[in-house]
Coordinates of C-alpha atoms and ligand atoms in Angstrom, one line a residue:
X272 CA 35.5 -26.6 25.1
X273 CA 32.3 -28.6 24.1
X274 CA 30.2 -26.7 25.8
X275 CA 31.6 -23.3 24.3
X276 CA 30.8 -25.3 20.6
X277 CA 27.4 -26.6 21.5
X278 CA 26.8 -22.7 22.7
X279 CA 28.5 -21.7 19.8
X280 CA 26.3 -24.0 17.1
X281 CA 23.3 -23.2 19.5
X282 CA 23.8 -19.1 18.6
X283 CA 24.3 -20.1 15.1
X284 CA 20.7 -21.6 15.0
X285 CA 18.8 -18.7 16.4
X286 CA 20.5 -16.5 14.4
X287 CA 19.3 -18.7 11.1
X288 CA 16.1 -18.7 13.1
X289 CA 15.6 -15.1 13.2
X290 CA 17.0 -14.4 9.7
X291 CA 14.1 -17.1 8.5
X292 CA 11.4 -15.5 10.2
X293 CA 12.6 -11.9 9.1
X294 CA 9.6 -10.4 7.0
X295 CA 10.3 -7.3 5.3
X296 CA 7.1 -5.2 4.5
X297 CA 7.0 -4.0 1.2
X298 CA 5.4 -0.4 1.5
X299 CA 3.1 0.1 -1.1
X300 CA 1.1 3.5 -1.9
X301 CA -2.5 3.2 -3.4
X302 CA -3.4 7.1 -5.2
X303 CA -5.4 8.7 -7.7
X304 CA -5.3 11.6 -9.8
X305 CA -8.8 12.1 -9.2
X306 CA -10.9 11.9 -6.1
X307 CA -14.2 8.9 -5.9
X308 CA -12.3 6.7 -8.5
X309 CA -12.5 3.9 -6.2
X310 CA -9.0 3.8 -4.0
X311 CA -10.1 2.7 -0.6
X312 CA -12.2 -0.1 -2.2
X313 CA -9.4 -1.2 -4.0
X314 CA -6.7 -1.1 -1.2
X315 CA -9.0 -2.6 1.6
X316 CA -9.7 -5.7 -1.1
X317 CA -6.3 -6.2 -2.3
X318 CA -5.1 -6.1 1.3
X319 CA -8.3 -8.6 2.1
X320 CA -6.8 -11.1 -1.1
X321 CA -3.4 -11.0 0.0
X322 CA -4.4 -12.1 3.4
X323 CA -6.4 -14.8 1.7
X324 CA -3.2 -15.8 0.2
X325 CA -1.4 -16.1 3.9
X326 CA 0.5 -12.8 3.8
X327 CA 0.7 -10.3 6.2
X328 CA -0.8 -7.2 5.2
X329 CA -1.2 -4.0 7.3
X330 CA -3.3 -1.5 5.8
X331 CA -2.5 2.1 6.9
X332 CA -5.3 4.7 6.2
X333 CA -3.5 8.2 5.0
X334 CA -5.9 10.2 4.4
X335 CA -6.4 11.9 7.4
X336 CA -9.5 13.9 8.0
X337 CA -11.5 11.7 5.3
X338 CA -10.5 8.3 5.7
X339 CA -13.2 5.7 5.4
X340 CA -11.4 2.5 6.0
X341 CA -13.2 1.6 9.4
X342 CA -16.1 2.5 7.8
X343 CA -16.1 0.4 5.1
X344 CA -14.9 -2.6 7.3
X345 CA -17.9 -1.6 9.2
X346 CA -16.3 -0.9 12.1
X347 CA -15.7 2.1 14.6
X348 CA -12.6 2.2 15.3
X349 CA -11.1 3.6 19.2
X350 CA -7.7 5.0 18.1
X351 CA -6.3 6.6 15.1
X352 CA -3.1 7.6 14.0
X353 CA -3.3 10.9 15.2
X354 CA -3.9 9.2 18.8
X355 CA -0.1 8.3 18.2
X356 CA 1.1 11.2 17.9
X357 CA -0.9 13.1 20.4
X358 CA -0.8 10.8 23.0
X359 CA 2.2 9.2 22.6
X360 CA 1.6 5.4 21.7
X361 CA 2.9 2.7 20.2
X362 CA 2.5 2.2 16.8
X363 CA 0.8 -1.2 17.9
X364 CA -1.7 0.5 20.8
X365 CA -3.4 1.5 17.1
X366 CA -3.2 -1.3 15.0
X367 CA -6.9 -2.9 15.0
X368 CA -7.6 -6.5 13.2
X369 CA -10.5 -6.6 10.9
X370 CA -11.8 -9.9 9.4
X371 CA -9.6 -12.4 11.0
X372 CA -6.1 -11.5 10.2
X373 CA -6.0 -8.2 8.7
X374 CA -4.4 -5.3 10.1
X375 CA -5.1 -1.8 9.8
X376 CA -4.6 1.7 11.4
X377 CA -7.6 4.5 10.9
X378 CA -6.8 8.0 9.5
X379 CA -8.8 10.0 12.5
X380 CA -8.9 13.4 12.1
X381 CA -7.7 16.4 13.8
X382 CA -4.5 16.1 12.7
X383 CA -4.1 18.8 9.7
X384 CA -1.0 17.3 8.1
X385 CA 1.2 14.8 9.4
X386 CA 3.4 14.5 6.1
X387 CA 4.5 18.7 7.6
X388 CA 5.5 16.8 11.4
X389 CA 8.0 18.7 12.9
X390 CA 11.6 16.6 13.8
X391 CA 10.3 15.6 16.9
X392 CA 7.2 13.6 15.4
X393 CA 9.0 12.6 12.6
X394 CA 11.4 10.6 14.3
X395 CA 8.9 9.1 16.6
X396 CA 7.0 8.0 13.6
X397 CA 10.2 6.6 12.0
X398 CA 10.9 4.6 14.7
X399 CA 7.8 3.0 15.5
X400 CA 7.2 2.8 11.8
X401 CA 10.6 1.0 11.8
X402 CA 9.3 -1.8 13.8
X403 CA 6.5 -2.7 11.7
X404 CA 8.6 -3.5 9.0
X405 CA 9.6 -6.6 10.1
X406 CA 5.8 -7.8 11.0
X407 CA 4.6 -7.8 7.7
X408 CA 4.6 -9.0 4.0
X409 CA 3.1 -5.8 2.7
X410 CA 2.1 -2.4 4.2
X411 CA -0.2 -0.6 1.9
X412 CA -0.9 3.3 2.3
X413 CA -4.5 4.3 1.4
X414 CA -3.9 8.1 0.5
X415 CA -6.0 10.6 -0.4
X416 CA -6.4 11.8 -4.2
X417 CA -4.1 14.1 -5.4
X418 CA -0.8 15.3 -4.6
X419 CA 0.6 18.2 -2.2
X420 CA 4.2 18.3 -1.4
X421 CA 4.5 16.7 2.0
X422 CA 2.5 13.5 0.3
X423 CA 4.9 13.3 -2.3
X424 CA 7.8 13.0 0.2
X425 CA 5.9 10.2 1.9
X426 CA 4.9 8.4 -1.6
X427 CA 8.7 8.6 -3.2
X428 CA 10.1 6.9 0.3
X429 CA 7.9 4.2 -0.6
X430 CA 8.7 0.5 -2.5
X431 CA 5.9 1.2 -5.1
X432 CA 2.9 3.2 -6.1
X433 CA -0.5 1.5 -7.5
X434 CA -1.9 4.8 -9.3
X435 CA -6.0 3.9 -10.1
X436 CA -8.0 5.3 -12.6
X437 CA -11.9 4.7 -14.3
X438 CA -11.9 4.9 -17.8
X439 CA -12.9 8.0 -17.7
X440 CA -11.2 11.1 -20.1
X441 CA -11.2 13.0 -16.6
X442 CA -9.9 10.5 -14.4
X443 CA -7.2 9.3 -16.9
X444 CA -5.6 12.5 -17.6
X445 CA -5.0 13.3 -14.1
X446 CA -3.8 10.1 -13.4
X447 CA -1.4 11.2 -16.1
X448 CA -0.4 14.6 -14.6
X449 CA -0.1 12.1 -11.3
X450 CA 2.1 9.6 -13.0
X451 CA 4.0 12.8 -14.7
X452 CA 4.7 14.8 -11.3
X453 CA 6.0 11.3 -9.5
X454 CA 8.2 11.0 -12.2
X455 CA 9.6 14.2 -11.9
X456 CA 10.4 13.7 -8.7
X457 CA 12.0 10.0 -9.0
X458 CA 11.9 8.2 -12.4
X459 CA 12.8 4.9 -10.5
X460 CA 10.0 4.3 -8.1
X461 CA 7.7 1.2 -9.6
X462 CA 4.5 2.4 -10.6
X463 CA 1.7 0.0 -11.6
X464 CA -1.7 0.8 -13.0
X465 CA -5.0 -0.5 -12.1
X466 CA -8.0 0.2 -14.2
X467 CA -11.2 0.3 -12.2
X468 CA -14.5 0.3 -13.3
X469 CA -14.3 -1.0 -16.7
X470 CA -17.5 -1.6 -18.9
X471 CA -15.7 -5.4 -19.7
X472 CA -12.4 -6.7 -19.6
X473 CA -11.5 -5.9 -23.5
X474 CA -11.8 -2.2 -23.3
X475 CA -10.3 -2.0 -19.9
X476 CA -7.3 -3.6 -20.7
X477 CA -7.7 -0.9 -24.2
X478 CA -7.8 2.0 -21.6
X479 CA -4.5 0.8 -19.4
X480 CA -2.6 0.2 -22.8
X481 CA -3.4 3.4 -24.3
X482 CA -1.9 5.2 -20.9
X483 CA 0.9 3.1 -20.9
X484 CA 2.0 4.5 -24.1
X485 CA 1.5 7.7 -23.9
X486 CA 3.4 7.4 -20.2
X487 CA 5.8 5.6 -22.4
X488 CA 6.0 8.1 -24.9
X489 CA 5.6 11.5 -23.3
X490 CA 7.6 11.0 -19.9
X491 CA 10.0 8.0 -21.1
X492 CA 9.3 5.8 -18.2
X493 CA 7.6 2.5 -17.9
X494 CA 3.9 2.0 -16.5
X495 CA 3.2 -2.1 -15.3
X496 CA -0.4 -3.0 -15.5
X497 CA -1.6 -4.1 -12.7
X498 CA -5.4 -5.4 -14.0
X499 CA -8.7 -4.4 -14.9
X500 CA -11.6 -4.1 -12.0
X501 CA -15.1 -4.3 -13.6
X502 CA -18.0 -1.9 -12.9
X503 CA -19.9 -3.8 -10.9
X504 CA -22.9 -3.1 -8.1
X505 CA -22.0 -5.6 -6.0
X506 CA -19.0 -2.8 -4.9
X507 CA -22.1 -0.7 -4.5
X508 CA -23.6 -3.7 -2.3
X509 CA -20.6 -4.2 -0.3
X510 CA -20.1 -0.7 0.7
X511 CA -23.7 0.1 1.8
X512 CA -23.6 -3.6 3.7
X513 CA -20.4 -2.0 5.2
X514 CA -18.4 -5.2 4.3
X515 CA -15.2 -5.7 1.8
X516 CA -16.6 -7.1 -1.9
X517 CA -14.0 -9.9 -1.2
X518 CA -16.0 -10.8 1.5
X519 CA -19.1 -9.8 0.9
X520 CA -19.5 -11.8 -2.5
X521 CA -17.1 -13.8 -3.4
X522 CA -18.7 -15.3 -6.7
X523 CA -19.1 -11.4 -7.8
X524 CA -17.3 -10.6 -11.2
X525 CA -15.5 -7.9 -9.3
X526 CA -14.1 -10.1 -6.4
X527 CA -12.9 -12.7 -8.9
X528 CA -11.3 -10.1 -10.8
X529 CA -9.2 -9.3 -7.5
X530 CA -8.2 -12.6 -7.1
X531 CA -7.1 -13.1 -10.3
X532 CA -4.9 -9.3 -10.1
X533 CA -3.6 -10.8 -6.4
X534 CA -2.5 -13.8 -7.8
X535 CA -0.6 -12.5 -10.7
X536 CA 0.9 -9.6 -8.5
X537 CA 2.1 -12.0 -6.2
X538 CA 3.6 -14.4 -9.1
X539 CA 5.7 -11.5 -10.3
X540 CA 6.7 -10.7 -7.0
X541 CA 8.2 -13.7 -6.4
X542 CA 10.3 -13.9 -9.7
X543 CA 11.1 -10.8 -8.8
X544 CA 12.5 -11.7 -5.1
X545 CA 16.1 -11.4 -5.5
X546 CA 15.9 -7.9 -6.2
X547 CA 13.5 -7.1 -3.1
X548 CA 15.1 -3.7 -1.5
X549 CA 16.3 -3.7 2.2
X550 CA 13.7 -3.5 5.0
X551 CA 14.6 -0.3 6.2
X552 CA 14.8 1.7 2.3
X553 CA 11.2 3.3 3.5
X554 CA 12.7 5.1 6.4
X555 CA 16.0 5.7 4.8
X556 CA 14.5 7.2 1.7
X557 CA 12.1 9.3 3.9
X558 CA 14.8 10.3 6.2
X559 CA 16.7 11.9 3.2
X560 CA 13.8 13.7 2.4
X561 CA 13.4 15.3 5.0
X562 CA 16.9 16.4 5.7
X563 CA 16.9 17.9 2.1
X564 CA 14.3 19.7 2.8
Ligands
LIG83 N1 -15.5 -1.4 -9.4 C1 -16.6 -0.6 -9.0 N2 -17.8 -0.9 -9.5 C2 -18.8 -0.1 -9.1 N3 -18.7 1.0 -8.3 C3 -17.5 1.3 -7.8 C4 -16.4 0.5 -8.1 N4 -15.3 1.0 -7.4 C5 -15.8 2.0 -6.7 N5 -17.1 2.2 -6.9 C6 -17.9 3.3 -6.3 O1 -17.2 4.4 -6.1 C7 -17.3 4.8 -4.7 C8 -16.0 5.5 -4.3 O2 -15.0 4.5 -4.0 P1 -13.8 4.7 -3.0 O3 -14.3 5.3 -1.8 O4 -13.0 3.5 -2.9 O5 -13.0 5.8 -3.9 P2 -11.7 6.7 -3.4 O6 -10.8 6.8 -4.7 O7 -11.1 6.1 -2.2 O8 -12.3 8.1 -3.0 P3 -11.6 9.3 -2.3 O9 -10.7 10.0 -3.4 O10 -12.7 10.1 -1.8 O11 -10.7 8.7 -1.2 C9 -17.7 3.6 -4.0 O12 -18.4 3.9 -2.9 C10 -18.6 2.9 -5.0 O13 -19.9 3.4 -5.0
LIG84 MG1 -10.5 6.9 -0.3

């Protein structure tokens, strides 16, 4: 009878055990408009200061064919995510570490469009996708600029989108027509605005308000503001020295900008934990895409 209590107490504990150590990844899409506006530098550094900041971040290159993340980490990377699919591998045969404790999976190429997989690829990637969920604090998707249908599947199954723009009349109003055909599709998916590139921190902020309001205005939905990157040639440095700005100078204006955006995302996010959705919503939501289509 003791024994069946102590066993009983003793299942107890490892269930409180696993439920403590139970991460659940928030998936988080990085996209433009426009193309060159500065997406893979931003994801690759904001993933680099959340990892400062002791989270787990995996950082999951999308944009097959022409993704640069190895490249800008400097390194050359064995297998891609298109080795996955093609031969068959766990979703953590892929998964390279960069710079101590960051995570990331390379775009390769070959692979025309995996947001089009047939059934049987699909639910391979959904369950070895599934399994990374739990691994991480945040999984962010570097995609590619622009929007086709299979990517906006993929970017409405995810927790949020992080749309970038320059200041620029070009790049801002297709950031618009980006904000405006996500919103078509779902008017509930969080979408947060970062304004790269700035000329100073006044007019940047200037640039993200006036968006807002016409986001506000025109398609009656809310646009958060995520911060204000400078123009700065130390992201020029960084990227011929084939090393993250976060690394590569960490006194530049540009990686204390980060740091300041990382630390006030990650202050809302915690107010904002009792509302966190459940692990699996990515899947779910992408599995009911799929089916309706
Ligand atoms: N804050 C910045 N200050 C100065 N230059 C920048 C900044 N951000 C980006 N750049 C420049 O823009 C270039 C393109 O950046 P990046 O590759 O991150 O853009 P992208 O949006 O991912 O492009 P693509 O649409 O092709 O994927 C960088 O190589 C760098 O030269
Ligand atoms: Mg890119």
């Amino acid at each position: 009878m003791i024994m069946a209590m102590n066993d009983q107490a003793e299942n107890l504990r490892r269930k409180i055990e696993v439920r403590r150590n139970f991460r659940q990844a928030k998936t988080i899409a990085i996209v433009s408009g426009k193309g060159g506006v500065g997406k893979s530098n931003f994801a690759l550094n904001f993933s680099l200061g959340l990892t400062l900041k002791d989270k787990k971040v995996l950082i999951f290159d999308l944009d097959i064919g022409m993704g640069n993340i190895d490249i800008l980490l400097g390194k050359s990377s064995r297998l891609s995510i298109v080795n996955m699919f093609e031969d068959k591998l766990s979703i953590h045969d892929i998964i390279e570490t960069a710079a101590d404790s960051l995570s990331y999976i390379s775009a390769g190429s070959g692979l025309s469009d995996i947001f089009t997989m047939d059934k049987a690829n699909f639910d391979y990637f959904t369950t070895q996708f599934e399994e990374l969920a739990s691994g991480y604090d945040f999984i962010i998707f570097d995609m590619g600029a622009g929007i086709t249908e299979g990517t906006a599947h993929f970017l409405m199954a995810t927790d949020e989108c992080i749309v970038v723009t320059t200041p620029e009349p070009t790049s801002l109003t297709d950031a618009y027509a980006m904000i405006k055909h996500i919103s078509m599709k779902d008017s509930t998916i969080p979408l947060r605005l970062l304004v790269n590139r700035a000329q100073n921190r006044k007019s940047g902020i200037q640039t993200g308000n006036r968006l807002q309001q016409v986001v506000n205005r025109f398609l009656d939905r809310e646009l958060l503001q995520l911060g204000v990157l400078p123009d700065d040639k130390a992201v020029v440095q960084a990227v011929t020295g084939q090393s993250p700005f976060m690394l590569y100078n960490q006194k530049s204006n540009v990686a204390r900008a980060m740091v300041e955006i990382v630390d006030r995302f990650l202050g809302e996010k915690d107010r904002m934990e009792s509302t966190t959705t459940d692990s699996r919503s990515f899947i779910n939501k992408l599995k009911q895409f799929i089916k309706e289509r």
